CSV table of C-alpha atoms and ligand atoms in Angstrom, one decimal:
chain,number,residue,atom,x,y,z
A,45,ALA,CA,62.8,52.0,126.7
A,46,PRO,CA,62.7,55.7,127.5
A,47,ALA,CA,65.4,57.0,129.8
A,48,PRO,CA,64.0,57.4,133.3
A,49,LYS,CA,63.2,60.9,134.5
A,50,SER,CA,65.7,62.5,136.7
A,51,PRO,CA,64.6,62.7,140.3
A,52,ASN,CA,61.8,65.1,141.0
A,53,GLN,CA,61.6,66.5,137.5
A,54,ARG,CA,58.2,68.1,137.4
A,55,LYS,CA,56.1,68.7,134.4
A,56,SER,CA,54.9,72.2,135.2
A,57,SER,CA,56.4,74.7,132.9
A,58,SER,CA,57.0,77.5,135.4
A,59,VAL,CA,57.9,77.9,139.0
A,60,THR,CA,57.5,80.9,141.3
A,61,VAL,CA,60.4,81.9,143.6
A,62,ARG,CA,59.9,84.8,146.0
A,63,GLY,CA,56.9,86.1,144.0
A,64,LYS,CA,58.5,85.9,140.6
A,65,ALA,CA,57.7,83.3,137.9
A,66,TYR,CA,60.4,81.6,135.9
A,67,GLY,CA,59.9,79.3,132.9
A,68,THR,CA,61.3,75.8,133.4
A,69,HIS,CA,63.0,73.6,130.8
A,70,PRO,CA,62.3,69.9,131.1
A,71,ALA,CA,65.9,68.9,130.3
A,72,TRP,CA,67.3,71.2,132.9
A,73,PHE,CA,64.7,71.7,135.7
A,74,ASN,CA,65.8,69.6,138.7
A,75,VAL,CA,64.6,71.5,141.8
A,76,PRO,CA,62.5,69.3,144.0
A,77,PRO,CA,59.5,70.7,146.0
A,78,ASN,CA,61.3,70.7,149.4
A,79,VAL,CA,64.1,72.8,148.0
A,80,LEU,CA,61.7,75.1,146.2
A,81,ASP,CA,59.9,75.6,149.5
A,82,ALA,CA,63.1,76.5,151.3
A,83,THR,CA,63.5,79.5,149.0
A,84,SER,CA,60.8,81.3,151.0
A,85,ARG,CA,62.3,80.7,154.4
A,86,GLN,CA,65.2,83.3,154.5
A,87,LEU,CA,66.4,82.1,157.9
A,88,HIS,CA,69.2,84.7,157.8
A,89,LEU,CA,66.4,87.4,158.0
A,90,GLN,CA,64.4,85.7,160.7
A,91,ARG,CA,65.1,87.7,163.8
A,92,GLY,CA,66.3,85.6,166.7
A,93,HIS,CA,67.1,82.6,164.5
A,94,PRO,CA,70.6,81.2,165.1
A,95,ILE,CA,71.5,81.8,161.5
A,96,TYR,CA,70.3,85.5,161.9
A,97,ILE,CA,72.3,85.8,165.2
A,98,THR,CA,75.4,84.4,163.6
A,99,ARG,CA,75.0,86.9,160.7
A,100,GLN,CA,74.7,89.7,163.3
A,101,ILE,CA,78.0,88.7,164.9
A,102,ILE,CA,79.9,88.5,161.6
A,103,GLU,CA,78.4,91.8,160.5
A,104,SER,CA,79.6,93.5,163.7
A,105,HIS,CA,83.2,93.0,162.4
A,106,PHE,CA,82.5,94.8,159.1
A,107,PRO,CA,80.6,97.9,160.2
A,108,ARG,CA,78.8,100.6,158.3
A,109,PRO,CA,79.5,103.0,156.7
A,110,THR,CA,82.7,101.3,155.3
A,111,PHE,CA,80.6,98.3,154.6
A,112,LYS,CA,77.1,98.2,153.1
A,113,TYR,CA,74.8,95.2,153.6
A,114,TYR,CA,72.9,93.4,151.0
A,115,ASN,CA,70.7,90.7,152.4
A,116,GLU,CA,67.8,90.4,150.0
A,117,TYR,CA,69.2,89.3,146.7
A,118,SER,CA,67.0,86.7,145.0
A,119,PRO,CA,68.4,83.1,145.0
A,120,VAL,CA,67.5,82.8,141.3
A,121,VAL,CA,70.5,84.0,139.3
A,122,SER,CA,71.8,83.4,135.8
A,123,ALA,CA,74.5,80.9,135.0
A,124,HIS,CA,76.5,84.0,133.9
A,125,GLN,CA,76.3,85.5,137.4
A,126,ASN,CA,77.0,82.3,139.2
A,127,PHE,CA,79.8,81.0,137.0
A,128,ASP,CA,80.9,82.9,133.9
A,129,SER,CA,81.2,86.4,135.5
A,130,LEU,CA,83.6,84.8,138.0
A,131,GLY,CA,85.8,83.1,135.5
A,132,PHE,CA,84.6,79.5,135.9
A,133,PRO,CA,85.5,77.5,132.8
A,134,ALA,CA,82.7,76.1,130.6
A,135,ASN,CA,83.5,72.5,131.7
A,136,HIS,CA,83.7,73.2,135.5
A,137,PRO,CA,82.1,70.2,137.4
A,138,GLY,CA,80.2,72.6,139.6
A,139,ARG,CA,78.0,73.5,136.6
A,140,ALA,CA,76.7,69.9,136.2
A,141,LEU,CA,73.1,69.0,136.9
A,142,THR,CA,74.3,66.6,139.5
A,143,ASP,CA,75.7,69.4,141.6
A,144,THR,CA,73.5,72.5,140.9
A,145,TYR,CA,69.8,73.2,140.9
A,146,TYR,CA,68.7,74.5,137.5
A,147,ILE,CA,65.4,76.1,136.5
A,148,ASN,CA,66.4,76.2,132.8
A,149,GLU,CA,69.6,76.2,130.8
A,150,THR,CA,70.6,79.8,131.8
A,151,THR,CA,68.8,80.1,135.2
A,152,LEU,CA,69.7,78.4,138.4
A,153,LEU,CA,69.6,78.6,142.2
A,154,ARG,CA,72.9,80.3,143.3
A,155,THR,CA,75.5,77.9,144.6
A,156,HIS,CA,77.4,80.7,146.5
A,157,THR,CA,77.1,84.3,147.4
A,158,SER,CA,79.9,85.1,145.0
A,159,ALA,CA,77.2,85.1,142.3
A,160,HIS,CA,76.6,88.7,143.3
A,161,GLN,CA,80.2,89.9,143.3
A,162,ALA,CA,80.1,91.4,139.8
A,163,ASP,CA,76.8,93.2,140.3
A,164,THR,CA,77.7,94.5,143.7
A,165,PHE,CA,81.0,95.8,142.6
A,166,ARG,CA,79.2,97.6,139.8
A,167,ALA,CA,76.4,99.1,142.0
A,168,ASP,CA,78.1,99.6,145.3
A,169,GLU,CA,79.4,103.0,146.2
A,170,SER,CA,80.9,102.2,149.6
A,171,ASP,CA,84.4,100.9,150.3
A,172,GLY,CA,83.0,97.4,151.0
A,173,TYR,CA,80.0,95.3,151.3
A,174,LEU,CA,78.5,92.2,152.9
A,175,VAL,CA,76.1,89.9,151.2
A,176,SER,CA,74.2,87.2,153.2
A,177,ALA,CA,72.0,84.7,151.5
A,178,ASP,CA,70.6,81.2,151.2
A,179,VAL,CA,72.6,79.1,148.8
A,180,TYR,CA,71.8,75.8,147.1
A,181,ARG,CA,73.9,72.7,146.3
A,182,ARG,CA,73.0,69.1,145.5
A,183,ASP,CA,75.1,67.2,148.0
A,184,GLU,CA,75.4,64.2,150.3
A,185,ILE,CA,73.1,63.7,153.3
A,186,ASP,CA,74.5,63.7,156.9
A,187,ARG,CA,74.2,65.9,160.0
A,188,SER,CA,76.3,68.7,158.5
A,189,HIS,CA,75.0,68.7,154.9
A,190,TYR,CA,71.7,70.1,153.7
A,191,PRO,CA,70.8,71.1,150.2
A,192,VAL,CA,70.3,74.7,151.4
A,193,PHE,CA,72.7,76.6,153.6
A,194,HIS,CA,73.7,80.2,154.1
A,195,GLN,CA,76.8,82.1,153.2
A,196,MET,CA,78.1,85.6,153.9
A,197,GLU,CA,80.3,87.2,151.3
A,198,GLY,CA,82.4,90.2,152.1
A,199,ALA,CA,84.6,92.5,150.0
A,200,ARG,CA,86.7,95.5,150.8
A,201,SER,CA,88.1,97.7,147.9
A,202,TRP,CA,90.4,100.6,147.6
A,203,ASP,CA,90.3,103.0,144.7
A,204,ARG,CA,93.7,103.9,143.2
A,205,SER,CA,92.3,107.2,141.9
A,206,LYS,CA,91.2,108.2,145.4
A,207,VAL,CA,94.2,107.4,147.6
A,208,PRO,CA,97.2,109.8,148.0
A,209,ASN,CA,99.7,109.3,145.2
A,210,GLY,CA,97.8,106.3,144.0
A,211,ASP,CA,99.7,104.3,146.6
A,212,VAL,CA,97.2,101.7,147.7
A,213,ALA,CA,99.8,99.7,149.7
A,214,ALA,CA,100.3,102.8,152.0
A,215,ALA,CA,96.5,103.3,152.3
A,216,VAL,CA,95.9,99.7,153.2
A,217,ARG,CA,98.6,99.8,155.8
A,218,ARG,CA,97.1,102.8,157.4
A,219,ASP,CA,93.7,101.0,157.6
A,220,LEU,CA,95.5,97.9,158.9
A,221,GLU,CA,96.7,100.0,161.9
A,222,THR,CA,93.1,100.7,162.9
A,223,LEU,CA,92.2,97.0,163.1
A,224,PRO,CA,92.4,95.3,166.5
A,225,ARG,CA,95.2,92.8,167.1
A,226,HIS,CA,94.2,89.5,168.6
A,227,ASN,CA,96.7,87.3,170.5
A,228,VAL,CA,95.9,83.9,169.2
A,229,LYS,CA,98.7,82.0,167.6
A,230,VAL,CA,98.2,81.5,163.9
A,231,GLU,CA,99.9,78.3,162.9
A,232,ASP,CA,100.7,79.1,159.3
A,233,PRO,CA,100.1,82.8,158.8
A,234,ASN,CA,101.6,83.1,155.4
A,235,PRO,CA,101.7,79.8,153.4
A,236,PRO,CA,103.7,79.8,150.3
A,237,PHE,CA,101.6,80.0,147.2
A,238,HIS,CA,102.0,78.4,143.8
A,239,ASP,CA,102.9,80.9,141.1
A,240,GLU,CA,100.7,79.2,138.5
A,241,ARG,CA,97.6,78.7,140.7
A,242,ASN,CA,97.9,82.0,142.3
A,243,PRO,CA,99.9,84.4,140.3
A,244,LEU,CA,100.6,88.0,141.3
A,245,GLN,CA,98.4,90.3,139.2
A,246,GLU,CA,101.1,92.3,137.6
A,247,GLY,CA,99.8,95.1,135.5
A,248,HIS,CA,97.0,95.7,138.1
A,249,HIS,CA,98.9,96.0,141.3
A,250,SER,CA,102.4,95.7,142.8
A,251,ALA,CA,103.6,92.9,145.1
A,252,ALA,CA,103.6,95.4,148.0
A,253,GLU,CA,99.9,96.2,147.3
A,254,ALA,CA,98.9,92.5,147.1
A,255,GLU,CA,100.8,91.8,150.3
A,256,ALA,CA,99.1,94.7,152.2
A,257,ILE,CA,95.7,93.7,151.0
A,258,GLY,CA,96.4,90.0,152.0
A,259,GLU,CA,97.4,91.1,155.4
A,260,HIS,CA,94.4,93.3,155.9
A,261,LEU,CA,92.2,90.5,154.7
A,262,LYS,CA,93.8,87.9,157.0
A,263,ARG,CA,93.7,90.2,160.1
A,264,SER,CA,90.0,91.1,159.5
A,265,LEU,CA,89.0,87.5,159.2
A,266,GLU,CA,91.2,86.2,162.1
A,267,ASN,CA,89.6,88.8,164.4
A,268,MET,CA,86.1,87.7,163.4
A,269,VAL,CA,87.0,84.0,164.0
A,270,VAL,CA,88.6,84.7,167.4
A,271,ASP,CA,85.5,86.6,168.4
A,272,ILE,CA,83.2,83.8,167.4
A,273,PHE,CA,85.2,81.2,169.3
A,274,SER,CA,85.4,83.3,172.4
A,275,ARG,CA,81.6,83.7,172.3
A,276,ALA,CA,81.3,80.0,171.8
A,277,LYS,CA,83.5,79.4,174.8
A,278,ALA,CA,81.5,81.9,176.9
A,279,ALA,CA,78.3,80.0,176.0
A,280,ALA,CA,79.9,76.7,176.9
A,281,LEU,CA,81.0,78.0,180.3
A,282,LYS,CA,77.4,79.1,181.0
A,283,ASP,CA,76.3,75.6,180.3
A,284,ASP,CA,79.2,73.9,182.2
A,285,PRO,CA,81.3,76.1,184.6
A,286,ASN,CA,84.0,73.4,184.5
A,287,PHE,CA,84.2,73.5,180.7
A,288,VAL,CA,87.9,73.4,179.6
A,289,ASP,CA,88.5,74.3,176.1
A,290,GLU,CA,91.5,73.5,174.0
A,291,PRO,CA,93.2,76.8,173.0
A,292,LEU,CA,92.0,78.1,169.7
A,293,GLN,CA,94.3,77.2,166.8
A,294,MET,CA,93.9,78.6,163.3
A,295,ARG,CA,95.9,78.1,160.1
A,296,TRP,CA,95.9,79.5,156.6
A,297,VAL,CA,96.1,77.2,153.6
A,298,GLU,CA,96.6,78.0,150.0
A,299,ALA,CA,93.4,77.6,147.9
A,300,TYR,CA,92.2,78.2,144.4
A,301,PHE,CA,89.2,80.2,143.3
A,302,PRO,CA,88.8,81.4,139.6
A,303,PHE,CA,88.0,84.9,140.9
A,304,THR,CA,90.8,85.6,143.4
A,305,SER,CA,94.6,85.5,143.3
A,306,PRO,CA,96.2,84.7,145.7
A,307,SER,CA,93.5,82.7,147.4
A,308,TRP,CA,93.4,81.1,150.9
A,309,GLU,CA,91.2,79.1,153.2
A,310,LEU,CA,91.1,79.6,156.9
A,311,GLU,CA,90.9,76.5,159.0
A,312,VAL,CA,90.3,76.1,162.7
A,313,TYR,CA,91.2,73.2,164.9
A,314,TYR,CA,87.9,71.9,166.2
A,315,ALA,CA,86.9,68.7,167.9
A,316,GLY,CA,90.1,66.9,166.9
A,317,ASP,CA,90.3,68.0,163.3
A,318,TRP,CA,91.0,71.0,161.0
A,319,LEU,CA,87.7,72.5,159.9
A,320,GLU,CA,87.5,74.8,156.9
A,321,VAL,CA,85.6,77.9,157.8
A,322,LEU,CA,86.0,80.2,154.8
A,323,GLY,CA,87.6,80.9,151.5
A,324,CYS,CA,89.0,84.2,150.4
A,325,GLY,CA,91.6,86.1,148.3
A,326,VAL,CA,92.7,89.2,146.5
A,327,VAL,CA,90.0,90.0,143.9
A,328,LYS,CA,91.0,89.4,140.3
A,329,GLN,CA,91.3,92.5,138.1
A,330,ASP,CA,88.8,91.1,135.6
A,331,LEU,CA,86.0,91.4,138.1
A,332,TYR,CA,86.6,95.1,138.7
A,333,THR,CA,87.2,95.8,135.0
A,334,ASN,CA,84.0,94.0,133.9
A,335,ALA,CA,82.1,95.8,136.7
A,336,GLY,CA,83.2,99.2,135.3
A,337,VAL,CA,85.4,100.0,138.3
A,338,PRO,CA,88.9,99.3,136.9
A,339,SER,CA,90.7,101.5,139.3
A,340,GLN,CA,89.7,99.5,142.4
A,341,LEU,CA,91.6,96.7,144.1
A,342,GLY,CA,90.9,94.7,147.2
A,343,TRP,CA,89.9,91.5,148.9
A,344,ALA,CA,86.8,89.2,149.1
A,345,PHE,CA,85.8,86.3,151.3
A,346,GLY,CA,82.9,83.8,151.6
A,347,ILE,CA,82.0,82.0,154.9
A,348,GLY,CA,79.4,79.3,155.6
A,349,ILE,CA,77.0,80.7,158.3
A,350,ASP,CA,75.4,77.3,159.2
A,351,ARG,CA,78.7,75.7,160.1
A,352,ILE,CA,79.7,78.6,162.3
A,353,ALA,CA,76.2,78.6,164.0
A,354,MET,CA,76.5,74.9,164.7
A,355,LEU,CA,79.7,75.3,166.7
A,356,LEU,CA,78.6,78.6,168.3
A,357,PHE,CA,75.4,77.2,169.7
A,358,LYS,CA,76.5,73.5,169.7
A,359,ILE,CA,73.7,72.5,167.4
A,360,PRO,CA,74.2,68.8,166.6
A,361,ASP,CA,72.2,68.5,163.3
A,362,ILE,CA,71.9,71.0,160.5
A,363,ARG,CA,68.3,70.1,159.9
A,364,LEU,CA,67.4,71.8,163.2
A,365,PHE,CA,67.8,75.2,161.6
A,366,TRP,CA,64.7,74.4,159.4
A,367,SER,CA,62.6,73.3,162.4
A,368,ARG,CA,59.5,75.2,163.2
A,369,ASP,CA,59.3,73.5,166.6
A,370,GLN,CA,59.1,76.0,169.5
A,371,ARG,CA,61.4,73.8,171.6
A,372,PHE,CA,64.1,74.8,169.1
A,373,LEU,CA,63.2,78.4,168.2
A,374,SER,CA,62.3,79.6,171.7
A,375,GLN,CA,65.8,78.8,173.0
A,376,PHE,CA,67.1,81.9,171.1
A,377,ASP,CA,64.5,84.4,172.2
A,378,GLY,CA,66.0,87.8,173.0
A,379,VAL,CA,69.6,86.9,171.9
A,380,SER,CA,69.4,89.2,168.9
A,381,ASP,CA,68.9,92.1,171.2
A,382,ARG,CA,71.6,91.0,173.7
A,383,LEU,CA,74.3,89.0,172.1
A,384,ASP,CA,76.0,88.5,175.5
A,385,THR,CA,73.0,86.3,176.5
A,386,LEU,CA,74.0,83.7,173.9
A,387,LYS,CA,73.7,80.2,175.3
A,388,ARG,CA,74.3,76.7,174.0
A,389,PHE,CA,71.4,74.8,172.5
A,390,VAL,CA,69.9,72.3,174.9
A,391,PRO,CA,68.8,69.3,172.8
A,392,PHE,CA,65.3,68.1,173.5
A,393,SER,CA,65.2,64.3,174.0
A,394,LYS,CA,67.0,62.4,171.4
A,395,TYR,CA,64.7,60.1,169.5
A,396,PRO,CA,65.9,56.7,168.4
A,397,PRO,CA,67.4,56.2,164.9
A,398,CYS,CA,65.9,53.7,162.4
A,399,PRO,CA,68.7,52.5,160.1
A,400,LYS,CA,67.6,50.6,156.9
A,401,ASP,CA,69.6,49.3,154.0
A,402,VAL,CA,68.9,49.2,150.3
A,403,SER,CA,70.9,47.6,147.6
A,404,PHE,CA,70.4,47.8,143.9
A,405,TRP,CA,71.9,47.2,140.5
A,406,LEU,CA,72.6,50.4,138.6
A,407,ARG,CA,71.0,50.9,135.3
A,408,PRO,CA,73.5,50.1,132.5
A,409,ALA,CA,75.0,53.4,131.4
A,410,THR,CA,72.8,55.0,128.7
A,411,THR,CA,73.9,57.4,126.1
A,412,THR,CA,74.1,60.9,127.5
A,413,SER,CA,71.7,63.7,126.7
A,414,SER,CA,73.3,66.8,125.2
A,415,ALA,CA,72.2,69.3,127.8
A,416,GLY,CA,75.5,71.3,127.8
A,417,GLY,CA,77.5,68.2,128.8
A,418,ASN,CA,75.2,67.7,131.7
A,419,ALA,CA,74.6,64.0,131.3
A,420,LYS,CA,71.3,62.8,132.8
A,421,GLY,CA,72.1,59.2,131.9
A,422,ALA,CA,75.0,58.5,134.2
A,423,PHE,CA,74.5,57.4,137.8
A,424,HIS,CA,75.4,60.1,140.4
A,425,GLU,CA,75.2,59.6,144.1
A,426,ASN,CA,73.5,63.0,144.5
A,427,ASP,CA,70.5,61.6,142.7
A,428,VAL,CA,70.1,58.9,145.4
A,429,MET,CA,70.3,61.6,148.0
A,430,GLU,CA,67.6,63.6,146.4
A,431,VAL,CA,65.3,60.7,146.0
A,432,VAL,CA,65.6,59.9,149.7
A,433,ARG,CA,65.0,63.6,150.6
A,434,SER,CA,62.1,63.8,148.3
A,435,ILE,CA,60.4,60.9,150.1
A,436,ALA,CA,61.5,61.2,153.7
A,437,GLY,CA,62.2,65.0,153.9
A,438,ASP,CA,63.7,66.1,157.1
A,439,VAL,CA,63.2,62.7,158.7
A,440,VAL,CA,66.4,61.4,157.0
A,441,GLU,CA,69.5,62.0,159.0
A,442,ASP,CA,72.2,60.2,157.1
A,443,VAL,CA,72.8,58.3,153.9
A,444,LYS,CA,76.0,56.4,153.3
A,445,LEU,CA,77.4,54.0,150.7
A,446,ILE,CA,78.2,50.8,152.6
A,447,ASP,CA,78.9,48.4,149.8
A,448,GLU,CA,79.9,48.5,146.2
A,449,PHE,CA,80.5,45.6,143.8
A,450,THR,CA,81.0,45.0,140.1
A,451,HIS,CA,79.8,41.7,138.7
A,452,PRO,CA,82.9,39.9,137.2
A,453,LYS,CA,81.1,38.6,134.2
A,454,THR,CA,78.4,41.1,133.3
A,455,GLY,CA,80.3,44.2,134.5
A,456,ARG,CA,77.2,45.5,136.2
A,457,ARG,CA,77.6,47.5,139.3
A,458,SER,CA,75.7,47.1,142.5
A,459,VAL,CA,75.7,49.5,145.4
A,460,ALA,CA,74.2,49.4,148.9
A,461,TYR,CA,73.3,52.4,151.0
A,462,ARG,CA,72.4,52.6,154.7
A,463,ILE,CA,69.7,55.2,155.3
A,464,VAL,CA,69.2,56.4,158.9
A,465,TYR,CA,65.7,57.7,159.5
A,466,ARG,CA,65.3,59.8,162.6
A,467,SER,CA,63.0,62.6,163.4
A,468,LEU,CA,64.3,65.5,165.4
A,469,GLU,CA,60.9,66.1,166.9
A,470,ARG,CA,59.4,62.8,167.8
A,471,THR,CA,59.9,59.0,167.9
A,472,LEU,CA,59.3,57.3,164.6
A,473,THR,CA,57.5,54.0,164.8
A,474,ASN,CA,59.0,51.1,162.9
A,475,GLU,CA,55.9,51.2,160.6
A,476,GLU,CA,56.5,54.8,159.7
A,477,ALA,CA,60.2,54.1,159.0
A,478,ASN,CA,59.2,51.1,156.9
A,479,ALA,CA,56.7,53.2,155.0
A,480,PHE,CA,59.4,55.8,154.2
A,481,HIS,CA,61.8,53.1,153.2
A,482,ASP,CA,59.3,51.4,150.9
A,483,GLY,CA,58.7,54.8,149.3
A,484,VAL,CA,62.4,55.3,148.8
A,485,ARG,CA,62.8,51.9,147.2
A,486,ARG,CA,59.9,52.5,144.8
A,487,ALA,CA,61.2,56.0,143.9
A,488,LEU,CA,64.7,54.7,143.3
A,489,VAL,CA,63.3,52.3,140.7
A,490,GLU,CA,60.9,54.9,139.2
A,491,GLU,CA,63.2,57.8,139.1
A,492,LEU,CA,66.6,56.3,138.6
A,493,GLY,CA,65.7,53.0,136.8
A,494,VAL,CA,67.7,50.9,139.2
A,495,GLU,CA,67.0,47.2,139.9
A,496,LEU,CA,66.5,46.4,143.5
A,497,ARG,CA,68.3,43.3,144.9
B,64,FA5,C1,82.9,79.4,147.9
B,64,FA5,O1,81.7,79.2,147.9
B,64,FA5,C2,83.5,80.7,147.4
B,64,FA5,N1,82.4,81.5,146.8
B,64,FA5,C3,84.1,81.5,148.6
B,64,FA5,C4,84.9,82.7,148.2
B,64,FA5,C5,84.2,84.0,148.3
B,64,FA5,C6,86.2,82.6,147.9
B,64,FA5,C7,84.9,85.1,147.9
B,64,FA5,C8,86.9,83.8,147.5
B,64,FA5,C9,86.3,85.0,147.6
B,64,FA5,P1,83.3,77.2,149.1
B,64,FA5,O2,82.6,76.3,148.2
B,64,FA5,O3,84.6,76.6,149.7
B,64,FA5,O4,83.8,78.5,148.4
B,64,FA5,O5,82.4,77.6,150.3
B,64,FA5,C10,82.8,78.6,151.2
B,64,FA5,C11,82.4,78.2,152.7
B,64,FA5,O6,81.0,77.9,152.7
B,64,FA5,C12,83.1,77.0,153.2
B,64,FA5,O7,84.4,77.4,153.7
B,64,FA5,C13,82.2,76.5,154.3
B,64,FA5,O8,82.3,77.3,155.4
B,64,FA5,C14,80.8,76.8,153.6
B,64,FA5,N2,80.3,75.6,153.0
B,64,FA5,C15,80.6,75.1,151.8
B,64,FA5,N3,79.9,74.0,151.5
B,64,FA5,C16,79.1,73.8,152.6
B,64,FA5,C17,78.1,72.8,152.9
B,64,FA5,N4,77.7,71.8,152.1
B,64,FA5,N5,77.4,73.0,154.1
B,64,FA5,C18,77.7,74.0,155.0
B,64,FA5,N6,78.7,74.9,154.7
B,64,FA5,C19,79.3,74.8,153.5
B,65,MG,MG1,86.0,75.4,150.2
């Protein structure tokens, strides 16, 4: 029997994204229509949208002319831009068809704003830049995950040939003096880092330079996060004058990115848990060298805008950002012009959830296709997520594995998922939820070749 198609694989041989046509390849193309539609939305450029407002607040910490802003890069990039130019190895899991939306073997929807680092280092003539953009990842479904979200990338570089005596450490320390000092306690301001994961880039810069750049990076980002949380608190107090907040806590943890060394993530204690808000580090020499600016050194960071916007406005579900409902959009009217008027989101009535379960036997593993090690034969949970989204769209709130079982004799694997259907805009009737669920069951069989139980 022929191997079943991967979910949403369409036959058309080209797609148009932001006015430009791209040839698709059937073994690679895995972008479903709802994701393709999202490429035209550009929420970060829609004045008054919470994603736009959050971008404005972040930008205010990295002002012109030191920083230049790039907000209109196309989401379609090459695998070279998204992975190779940043030093991702050929076998990195992020490259798989189960994780990334491809148009053809060499063309994909960017998975992060870092895809533009190399080009921006090459083109940019200022000391720094910000890139904001929509990014695309195949992922799980719940109230904080959507296949499209937004990131803001920032970088600040110093040119050794342009600072006095070529002493970048001294130049960075002078710039550090001009940054405000916040008074929030940082739990782990300087975590030790592993020599092999995050080696000092000897030959490119000294330990003193890397240290000064790291300090400038951390202070800049801490200031931004402190500001965001104080705005979130002010908004909460407008909503509830008796609101008592836990004091803000931040900590730095060592991280790994193939294009920075050392690398860190900044975490914030929020609602009882540590929440990762951004990744960052000292830019690797290769990026500057390959971009034709080998005398530069500096830092870069990448932050998720949606996650920040959710806690700033207290938005309970990431799908709301995509809503065209005026009961959502009108709540942010005028805030772009007066950031001090920022208020919390007031949920319109909460409609009831319709949970439904589905269980099925997985198709026995088939031989894998040879698409660059991107096996279309093996079962991957992200394929289930995409089938559900393709049928129920934004009416699906959550999909969770609730049971898993391997038959002792046949070795076949069975899984069960609970799918919660709930519209953000109206009450679903049980008939509607059943219709979605029947559609999902059929599509699981057709697209993934599973056997329903
Ligand atoms: C990156 O994407 C790196 N490009 C960040 C970077 C840039 C590092 C420059 C060094 C220098 P990561 O996958 O961790 O890293 O994502 C960065 C941030 O995006 C996260 O901290 C989080 O705030 C946000 N983010 C990541 N995945 C999601 C998601 N599924 N939904 C919402 N926000 C997300
Ligand atoms: Mg991360």
